[in-house]
mmCIF file of C-alpha atoms in Angstrom:
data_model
loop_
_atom_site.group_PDB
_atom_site.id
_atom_site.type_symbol
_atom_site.label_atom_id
_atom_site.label_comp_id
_atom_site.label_asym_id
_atom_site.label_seq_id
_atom_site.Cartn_x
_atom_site.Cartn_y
_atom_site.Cartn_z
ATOM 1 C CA UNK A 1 79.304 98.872 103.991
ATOM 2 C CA UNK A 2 82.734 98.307 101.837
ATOM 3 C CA UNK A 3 82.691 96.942 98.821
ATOM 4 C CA UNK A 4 85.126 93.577 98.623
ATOM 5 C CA UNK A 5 87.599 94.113 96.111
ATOM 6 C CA UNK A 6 89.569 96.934 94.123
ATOM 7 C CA UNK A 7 92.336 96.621 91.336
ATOM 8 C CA UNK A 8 94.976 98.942 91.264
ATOM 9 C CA UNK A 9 98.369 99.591 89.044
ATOM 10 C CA UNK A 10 100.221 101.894 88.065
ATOM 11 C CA UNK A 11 101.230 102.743 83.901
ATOM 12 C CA UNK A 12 103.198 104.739 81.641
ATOM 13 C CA UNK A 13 102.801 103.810 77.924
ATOM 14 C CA UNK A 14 101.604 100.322 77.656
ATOM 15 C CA UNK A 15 99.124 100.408 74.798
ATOM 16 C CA UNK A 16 99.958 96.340 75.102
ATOM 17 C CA UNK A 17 99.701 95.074 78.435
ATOM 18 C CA UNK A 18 97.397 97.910 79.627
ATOM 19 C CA UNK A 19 94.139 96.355 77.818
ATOM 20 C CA UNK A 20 94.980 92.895 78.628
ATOM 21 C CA UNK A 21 95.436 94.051 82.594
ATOM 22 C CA UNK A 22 91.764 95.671 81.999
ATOM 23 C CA UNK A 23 90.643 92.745 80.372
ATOM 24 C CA UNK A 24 91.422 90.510 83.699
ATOM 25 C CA UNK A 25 90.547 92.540 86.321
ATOM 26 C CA UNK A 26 87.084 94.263 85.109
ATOM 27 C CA UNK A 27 85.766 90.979 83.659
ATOM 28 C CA UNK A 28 86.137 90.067 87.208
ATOM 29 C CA UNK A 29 85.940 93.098 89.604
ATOM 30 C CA UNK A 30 83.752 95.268 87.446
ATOM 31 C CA UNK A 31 85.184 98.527 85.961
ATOM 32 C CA UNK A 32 83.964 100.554 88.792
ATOM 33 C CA UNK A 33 86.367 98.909 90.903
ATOM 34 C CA UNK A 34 89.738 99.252 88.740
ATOM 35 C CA UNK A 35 91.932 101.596 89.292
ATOM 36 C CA UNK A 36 94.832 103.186 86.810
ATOM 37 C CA UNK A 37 97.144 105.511 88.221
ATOM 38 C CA UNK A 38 98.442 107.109 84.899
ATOM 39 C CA UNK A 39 102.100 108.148 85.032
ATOM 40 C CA UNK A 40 102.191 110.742 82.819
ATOM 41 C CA UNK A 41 101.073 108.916 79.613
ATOM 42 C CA UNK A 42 101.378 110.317 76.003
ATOM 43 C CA UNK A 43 101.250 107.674 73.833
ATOM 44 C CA UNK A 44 96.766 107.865 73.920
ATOM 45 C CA UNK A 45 96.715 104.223 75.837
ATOM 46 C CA UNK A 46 94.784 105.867 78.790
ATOM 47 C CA UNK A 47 92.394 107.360 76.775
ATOM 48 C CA UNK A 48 89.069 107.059 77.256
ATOM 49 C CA UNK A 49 89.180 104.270 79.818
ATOM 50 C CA UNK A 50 86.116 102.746 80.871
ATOM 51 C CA UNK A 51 87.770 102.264 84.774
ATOM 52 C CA UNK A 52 89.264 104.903 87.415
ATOM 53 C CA UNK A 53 92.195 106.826 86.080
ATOM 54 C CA UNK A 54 94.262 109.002 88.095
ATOM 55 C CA UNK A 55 96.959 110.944 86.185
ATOM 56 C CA UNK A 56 99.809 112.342 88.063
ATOM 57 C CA UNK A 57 102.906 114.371 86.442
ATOM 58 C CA UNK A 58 105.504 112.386 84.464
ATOM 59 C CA UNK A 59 108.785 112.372 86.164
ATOM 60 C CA UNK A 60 111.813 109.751 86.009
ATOM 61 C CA UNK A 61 111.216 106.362 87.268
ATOM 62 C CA UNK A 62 111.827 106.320 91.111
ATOM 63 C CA UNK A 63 110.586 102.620 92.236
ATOM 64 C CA UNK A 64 111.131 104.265 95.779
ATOM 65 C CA UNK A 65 108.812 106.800 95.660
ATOM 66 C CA UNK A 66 106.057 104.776 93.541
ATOM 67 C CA UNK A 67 106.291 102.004 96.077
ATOM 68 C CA UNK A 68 105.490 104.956 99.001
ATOM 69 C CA UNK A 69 102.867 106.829 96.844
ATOM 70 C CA UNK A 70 100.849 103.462 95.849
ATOM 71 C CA UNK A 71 100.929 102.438 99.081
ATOM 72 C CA UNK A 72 99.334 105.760 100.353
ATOM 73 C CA UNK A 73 96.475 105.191 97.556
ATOM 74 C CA UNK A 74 95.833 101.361 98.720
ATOM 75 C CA UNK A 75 95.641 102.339 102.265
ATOM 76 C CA UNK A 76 93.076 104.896 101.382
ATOM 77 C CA UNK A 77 91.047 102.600 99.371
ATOM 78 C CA UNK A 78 90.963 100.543 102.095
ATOM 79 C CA UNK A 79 88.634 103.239 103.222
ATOM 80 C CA UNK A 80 85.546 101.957 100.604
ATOM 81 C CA UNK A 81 86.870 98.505 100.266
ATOM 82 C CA UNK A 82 87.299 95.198 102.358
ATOM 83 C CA UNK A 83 90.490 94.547 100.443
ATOM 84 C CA UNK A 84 92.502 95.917 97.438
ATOM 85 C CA UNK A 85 95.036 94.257 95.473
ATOM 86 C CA UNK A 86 98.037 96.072 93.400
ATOM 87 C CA UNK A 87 100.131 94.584 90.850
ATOM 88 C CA UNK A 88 101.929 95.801 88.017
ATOM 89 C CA UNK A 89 100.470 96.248 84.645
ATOM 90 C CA UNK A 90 102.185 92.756 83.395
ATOM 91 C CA UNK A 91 101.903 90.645 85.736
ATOM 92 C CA UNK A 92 97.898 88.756 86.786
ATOM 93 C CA UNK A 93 96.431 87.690 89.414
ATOM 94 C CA UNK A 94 94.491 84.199 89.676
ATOM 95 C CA UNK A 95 92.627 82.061 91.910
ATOM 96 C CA UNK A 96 92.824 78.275 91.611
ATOM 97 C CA UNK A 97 89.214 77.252 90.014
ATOM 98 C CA UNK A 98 89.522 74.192 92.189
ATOM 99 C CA UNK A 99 89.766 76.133 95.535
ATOM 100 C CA UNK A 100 88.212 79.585 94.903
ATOM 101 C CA UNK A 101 85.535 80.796 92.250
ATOM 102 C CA UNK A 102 87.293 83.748 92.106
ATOM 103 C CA UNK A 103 89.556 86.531 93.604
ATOM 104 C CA UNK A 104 86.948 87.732 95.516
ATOM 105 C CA UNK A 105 85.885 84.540 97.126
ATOM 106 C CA UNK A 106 89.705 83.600 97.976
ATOM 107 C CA UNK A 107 90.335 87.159 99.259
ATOM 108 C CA UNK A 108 86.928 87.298 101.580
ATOM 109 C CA UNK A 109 87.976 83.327 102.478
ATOM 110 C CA UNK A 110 91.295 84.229 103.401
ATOM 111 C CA UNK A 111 90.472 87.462 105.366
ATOM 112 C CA UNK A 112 94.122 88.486 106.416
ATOM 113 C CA UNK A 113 95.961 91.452 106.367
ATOM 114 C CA UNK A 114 97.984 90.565 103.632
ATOM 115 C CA UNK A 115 98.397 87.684 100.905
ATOM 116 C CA UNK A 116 101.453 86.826 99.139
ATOM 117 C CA UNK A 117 101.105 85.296 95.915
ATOM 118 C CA UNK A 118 102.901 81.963 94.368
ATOM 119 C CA UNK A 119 104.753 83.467 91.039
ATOM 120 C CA UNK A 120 105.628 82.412 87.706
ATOM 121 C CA UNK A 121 107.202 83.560 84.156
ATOM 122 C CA UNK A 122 105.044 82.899 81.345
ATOM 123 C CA UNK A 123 107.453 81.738 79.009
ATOM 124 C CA UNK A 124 107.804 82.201 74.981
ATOM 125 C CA UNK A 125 109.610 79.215 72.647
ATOM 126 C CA UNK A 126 110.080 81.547 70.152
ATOM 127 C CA UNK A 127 111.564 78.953 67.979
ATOM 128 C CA UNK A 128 108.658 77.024 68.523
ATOM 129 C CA UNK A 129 105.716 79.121 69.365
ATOM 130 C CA UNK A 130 104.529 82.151 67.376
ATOM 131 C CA UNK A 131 104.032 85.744 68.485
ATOM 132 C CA UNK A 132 100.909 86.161 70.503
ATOM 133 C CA UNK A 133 97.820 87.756 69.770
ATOM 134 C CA UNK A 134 97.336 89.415 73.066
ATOM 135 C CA UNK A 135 92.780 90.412 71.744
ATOM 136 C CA UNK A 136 92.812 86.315 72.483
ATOM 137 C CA UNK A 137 93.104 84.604 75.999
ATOM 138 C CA UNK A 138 96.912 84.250 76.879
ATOM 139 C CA UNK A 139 96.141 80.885 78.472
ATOM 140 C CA UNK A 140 95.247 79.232 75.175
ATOM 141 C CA UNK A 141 98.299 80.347 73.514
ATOM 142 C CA UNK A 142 101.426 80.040 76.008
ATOM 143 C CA UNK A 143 101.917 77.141 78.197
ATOM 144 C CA UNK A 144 105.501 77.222 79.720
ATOM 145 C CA UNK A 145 105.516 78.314 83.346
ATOM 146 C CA UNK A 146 108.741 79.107 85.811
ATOM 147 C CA UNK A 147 108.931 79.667 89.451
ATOM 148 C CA UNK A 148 109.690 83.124 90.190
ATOM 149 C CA UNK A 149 110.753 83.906 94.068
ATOM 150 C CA UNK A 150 110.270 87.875 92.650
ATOM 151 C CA UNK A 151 106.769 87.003 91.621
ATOM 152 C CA UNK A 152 105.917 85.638 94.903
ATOM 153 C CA UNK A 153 104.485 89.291 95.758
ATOM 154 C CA UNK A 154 103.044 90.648 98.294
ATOM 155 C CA UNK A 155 99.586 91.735 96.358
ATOM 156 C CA UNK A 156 96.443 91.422 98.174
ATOM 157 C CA UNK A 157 96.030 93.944 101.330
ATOM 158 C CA UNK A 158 93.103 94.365 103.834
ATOM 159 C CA UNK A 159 95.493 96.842 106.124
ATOM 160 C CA UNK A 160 97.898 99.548 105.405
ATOM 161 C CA UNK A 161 101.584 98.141 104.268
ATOM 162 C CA UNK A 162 104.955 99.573 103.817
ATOM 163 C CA UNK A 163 106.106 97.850 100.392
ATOM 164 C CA UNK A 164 109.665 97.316 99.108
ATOM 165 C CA UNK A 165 110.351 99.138 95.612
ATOM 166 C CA UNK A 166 109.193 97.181 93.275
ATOM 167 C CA UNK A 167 106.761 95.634 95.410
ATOM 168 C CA UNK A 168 108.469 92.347 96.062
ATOM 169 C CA UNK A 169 107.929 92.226 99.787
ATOM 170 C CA UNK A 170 106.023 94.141 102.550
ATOM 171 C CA UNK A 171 107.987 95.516 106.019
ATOM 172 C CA UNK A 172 104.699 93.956 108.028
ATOM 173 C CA UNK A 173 105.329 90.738 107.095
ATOM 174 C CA UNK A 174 107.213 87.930 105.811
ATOM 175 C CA UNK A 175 106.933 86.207 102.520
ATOM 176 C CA UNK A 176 104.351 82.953 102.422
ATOM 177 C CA UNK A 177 103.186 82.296 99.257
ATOM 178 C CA UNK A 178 99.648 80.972 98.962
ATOM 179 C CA UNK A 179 99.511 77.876 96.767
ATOM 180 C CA UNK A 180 96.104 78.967 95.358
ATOM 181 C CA UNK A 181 96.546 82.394 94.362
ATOM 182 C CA UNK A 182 99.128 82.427 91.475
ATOM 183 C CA UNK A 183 100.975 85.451 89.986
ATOM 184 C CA UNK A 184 101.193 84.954 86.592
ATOM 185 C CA UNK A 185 104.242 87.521 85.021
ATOM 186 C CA UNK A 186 103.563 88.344 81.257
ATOM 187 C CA UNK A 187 107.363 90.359 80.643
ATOM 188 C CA UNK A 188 108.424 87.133 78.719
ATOM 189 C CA UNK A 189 105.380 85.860 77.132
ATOM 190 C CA UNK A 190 106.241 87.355 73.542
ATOM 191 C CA UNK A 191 109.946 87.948 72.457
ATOM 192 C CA UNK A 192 108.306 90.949 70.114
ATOM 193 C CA UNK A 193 106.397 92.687 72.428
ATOM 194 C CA UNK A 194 109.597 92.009 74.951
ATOM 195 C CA UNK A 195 111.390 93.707 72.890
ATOM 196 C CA UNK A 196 109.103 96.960 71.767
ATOM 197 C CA UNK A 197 108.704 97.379 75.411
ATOM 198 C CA UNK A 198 112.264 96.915 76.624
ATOM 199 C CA UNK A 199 113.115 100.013 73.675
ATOM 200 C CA UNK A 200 110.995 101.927 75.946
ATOM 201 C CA UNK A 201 111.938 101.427 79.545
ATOM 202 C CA UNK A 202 115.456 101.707 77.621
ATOM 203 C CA UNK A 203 114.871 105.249 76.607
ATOM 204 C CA UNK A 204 113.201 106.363 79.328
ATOM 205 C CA UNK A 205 114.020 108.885 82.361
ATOM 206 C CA UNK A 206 115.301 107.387 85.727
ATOM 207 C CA UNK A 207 116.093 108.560 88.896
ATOM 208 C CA UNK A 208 119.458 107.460 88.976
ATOM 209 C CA UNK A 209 122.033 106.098 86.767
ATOM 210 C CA UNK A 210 121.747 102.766 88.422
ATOM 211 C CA UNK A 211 118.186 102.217 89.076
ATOM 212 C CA UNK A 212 116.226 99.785 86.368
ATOM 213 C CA UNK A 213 119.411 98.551 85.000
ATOM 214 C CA UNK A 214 117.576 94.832 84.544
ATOM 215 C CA UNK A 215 115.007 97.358 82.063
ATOM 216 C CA UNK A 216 117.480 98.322 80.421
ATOM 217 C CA UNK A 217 119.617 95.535 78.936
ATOM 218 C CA UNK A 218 120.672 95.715 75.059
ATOM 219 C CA UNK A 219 118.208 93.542 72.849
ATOM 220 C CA UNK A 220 121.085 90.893 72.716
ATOM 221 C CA UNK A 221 120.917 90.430 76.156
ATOM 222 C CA UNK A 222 117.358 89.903 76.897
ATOM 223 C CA UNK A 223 116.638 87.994 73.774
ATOM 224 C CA UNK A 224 119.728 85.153 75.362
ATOM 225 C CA UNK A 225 117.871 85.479 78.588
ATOM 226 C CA UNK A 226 114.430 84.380 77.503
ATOM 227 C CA UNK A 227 115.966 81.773 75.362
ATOM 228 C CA UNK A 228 117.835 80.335 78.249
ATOM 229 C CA UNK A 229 115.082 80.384 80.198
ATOM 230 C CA UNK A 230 112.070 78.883 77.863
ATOM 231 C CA UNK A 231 115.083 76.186 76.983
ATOM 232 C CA UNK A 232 115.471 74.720 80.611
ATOM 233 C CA UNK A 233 114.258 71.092 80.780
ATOM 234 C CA UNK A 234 110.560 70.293 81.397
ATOM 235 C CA UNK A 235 108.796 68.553 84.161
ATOM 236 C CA UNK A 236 105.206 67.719 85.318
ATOM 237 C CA UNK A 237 103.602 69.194 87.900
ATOM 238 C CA UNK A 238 100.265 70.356 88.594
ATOM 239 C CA UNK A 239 100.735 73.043 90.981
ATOM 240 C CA UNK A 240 97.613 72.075 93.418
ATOM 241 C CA UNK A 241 98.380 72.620 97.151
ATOM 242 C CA UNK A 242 99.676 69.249 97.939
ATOM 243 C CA UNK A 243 102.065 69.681 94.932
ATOM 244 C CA UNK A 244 105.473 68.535 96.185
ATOM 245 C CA UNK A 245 107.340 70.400 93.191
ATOM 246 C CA UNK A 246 105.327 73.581 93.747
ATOM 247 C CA UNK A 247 105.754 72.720 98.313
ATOM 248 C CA UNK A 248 109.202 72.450 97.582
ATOM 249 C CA UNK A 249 109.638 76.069 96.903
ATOM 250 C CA UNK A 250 106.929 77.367 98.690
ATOM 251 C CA UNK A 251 108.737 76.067 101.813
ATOM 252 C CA UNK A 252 112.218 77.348 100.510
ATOM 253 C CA UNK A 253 110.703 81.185 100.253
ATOM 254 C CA UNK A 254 109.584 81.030 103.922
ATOM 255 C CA UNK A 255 112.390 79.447 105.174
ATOM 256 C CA UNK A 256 114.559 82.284 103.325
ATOM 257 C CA UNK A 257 112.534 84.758 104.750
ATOM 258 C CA UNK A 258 113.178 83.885 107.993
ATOM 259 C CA UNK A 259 116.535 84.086 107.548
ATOM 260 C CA UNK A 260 116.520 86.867 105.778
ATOM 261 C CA UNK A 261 114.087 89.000 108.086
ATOM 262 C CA UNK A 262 116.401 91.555 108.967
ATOM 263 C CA UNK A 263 117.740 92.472 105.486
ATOM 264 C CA UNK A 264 115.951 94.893 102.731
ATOM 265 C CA UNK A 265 114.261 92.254 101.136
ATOM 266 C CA UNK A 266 113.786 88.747 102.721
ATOM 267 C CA UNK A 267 113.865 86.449 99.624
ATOM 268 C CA UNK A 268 116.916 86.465 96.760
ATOM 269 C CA UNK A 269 115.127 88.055 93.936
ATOM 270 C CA UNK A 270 117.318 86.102 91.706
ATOM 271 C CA UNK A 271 115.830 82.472 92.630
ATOM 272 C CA UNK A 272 113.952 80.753 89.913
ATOM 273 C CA UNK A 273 112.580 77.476 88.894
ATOM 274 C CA UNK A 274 115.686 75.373 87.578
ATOM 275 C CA UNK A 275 112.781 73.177 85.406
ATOM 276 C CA UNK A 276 109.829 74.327 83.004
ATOM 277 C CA UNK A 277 105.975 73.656 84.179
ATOM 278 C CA UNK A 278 103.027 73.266 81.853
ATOM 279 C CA UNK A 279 100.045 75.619 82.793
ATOM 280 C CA UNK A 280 97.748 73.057 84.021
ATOM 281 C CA UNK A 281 94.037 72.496 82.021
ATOM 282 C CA UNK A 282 92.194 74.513 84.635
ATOM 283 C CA UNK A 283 93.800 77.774 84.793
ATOM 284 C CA UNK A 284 93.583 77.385 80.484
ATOM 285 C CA UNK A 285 91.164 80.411 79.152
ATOM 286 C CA UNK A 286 90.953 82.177 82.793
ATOM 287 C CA UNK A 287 93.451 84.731 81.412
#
């Protein structure tokens, strides 16, 4: 008999994010079932974790070959468990409280070979909000969310799957978000943590002279960004299934998709919300 869920990602550094992606996933998996793959760490952050750890050699960032070699380790895992679920160390996973008690319930309701999550950008008003304390529950701190079609991953498996680097789509199958599991991306949620850990990625080795170049922008540049982005006008909308803001681009990533079938990735990364969200009551305190 499987067990019904595992956690997996994938880190190199993130003394930040790292706990907080614990946090999540073993308050609701259980430790046992978390898995770190530890990329070659020196900074003591995947130290004495209380979860799986498996440390491979540093070596530049190849998004090609990570994308191959964490798909090999999901499909194997798929050996002890009904389904696993990858995602990157920033970015959590959540299951609308109205629909599904939890991650495991959706998953195990859901039962298909592969689930695509809706995604967002958790947003920082730095001129308005202060830095975060990430020991306290994101939820109750930041409230600014934006559509993300490069959020809308690919992220909960039950067979093997050939992912896309960066994980943004699967070769299997085409993108259709489901409006109850929500991807929520924590790269913007703190302009001085956004910062620390865009010095990083910045120094860092990659494979090639043009791979990562969105990780490594100068501070300028991805300071305008996020206050571009957490400045765009604000609307209501309570992102429940029958949500015609959140339908709207639901419907636009599948029909893209279609269109797109035949090409490397088949949704435009680059498509985001045009208009703020509030993170509704419910999900408030669930991460």
């Amino acid at each position: 008999m499987k067990a019904p869920l595992a956690a997996v990602t994938m880190v190199y550094n993130e003394p930040v994010f790292l706990p907080v992606w614990l946090r999540h996933y073993t308050g609701i998996l259980g430790a046992e079932c978390c898995y770190v793959i530890d990329h070659g760490s020196d900074d003591g952050s995947t130290e004495r974790l209380s979860c799986n750890r498996l440390r491979i050699p540093r070596s530049p960032q190849d998004d090609e070959r990570r994308a191959r070699a964490i798909g090999n380790i999901c499909s194997g895992l798929l050996e002890w468990y009904e389904a696993v679920l990858y995602c990157d160390v920033d970015e959590l996973l959540i299951a609308d409280p109205d629909c599904f008690s939890s991650l495991s319930t959706l998953s195990e309701a859901r039962n298909l070979p592969c689930v695509t999550a809706t995604g967002f950008d958790l947003l920082h008003n730095a001129s308005q909000e202060p830095d975060l304390d990430f020991s306290l529950p994101l939820s109750l701190q930041r409230h600014l969310l934006r559509f993300s079609a490069a959020m809308c991953k690919p992220c909960l498996i039950r067979s093997t799957v050939t992912w896309s680097p960066g994980f943004h789509s699967v070769k299997e199958f085409l993108p259709n978000p489901d409006p109850a599991l929500l991807l929520i991306h924590l790269r913007y949620c703190d302009l001085r943590q956004g910062l620390a850990r865009l010095a990083r990625t910045r120094g860092q080795a990659w494979c090639s002279a043009e791979a990562g170049s969105h990780q490594r922008m100068t501070d300028e540049a991805w300071q305008h960004m996020l206050s571009a982005m957490a400045g765009l006008d604000y609307e209501k909308a309570t992102l429940n299934e029958d949500d015609p803001l959140m339908k709207t681009w639901r419907d636009r990533i599948v029909r893209e998709g279609r269109e797109r079938a035949n090409e490397p990735y088949p949704i435009d990364l680059t498509l985001s919300g045009n208009r703020l969200w509030p993170l509704p009551e419910r999900f408030k305190g669930l991460f």
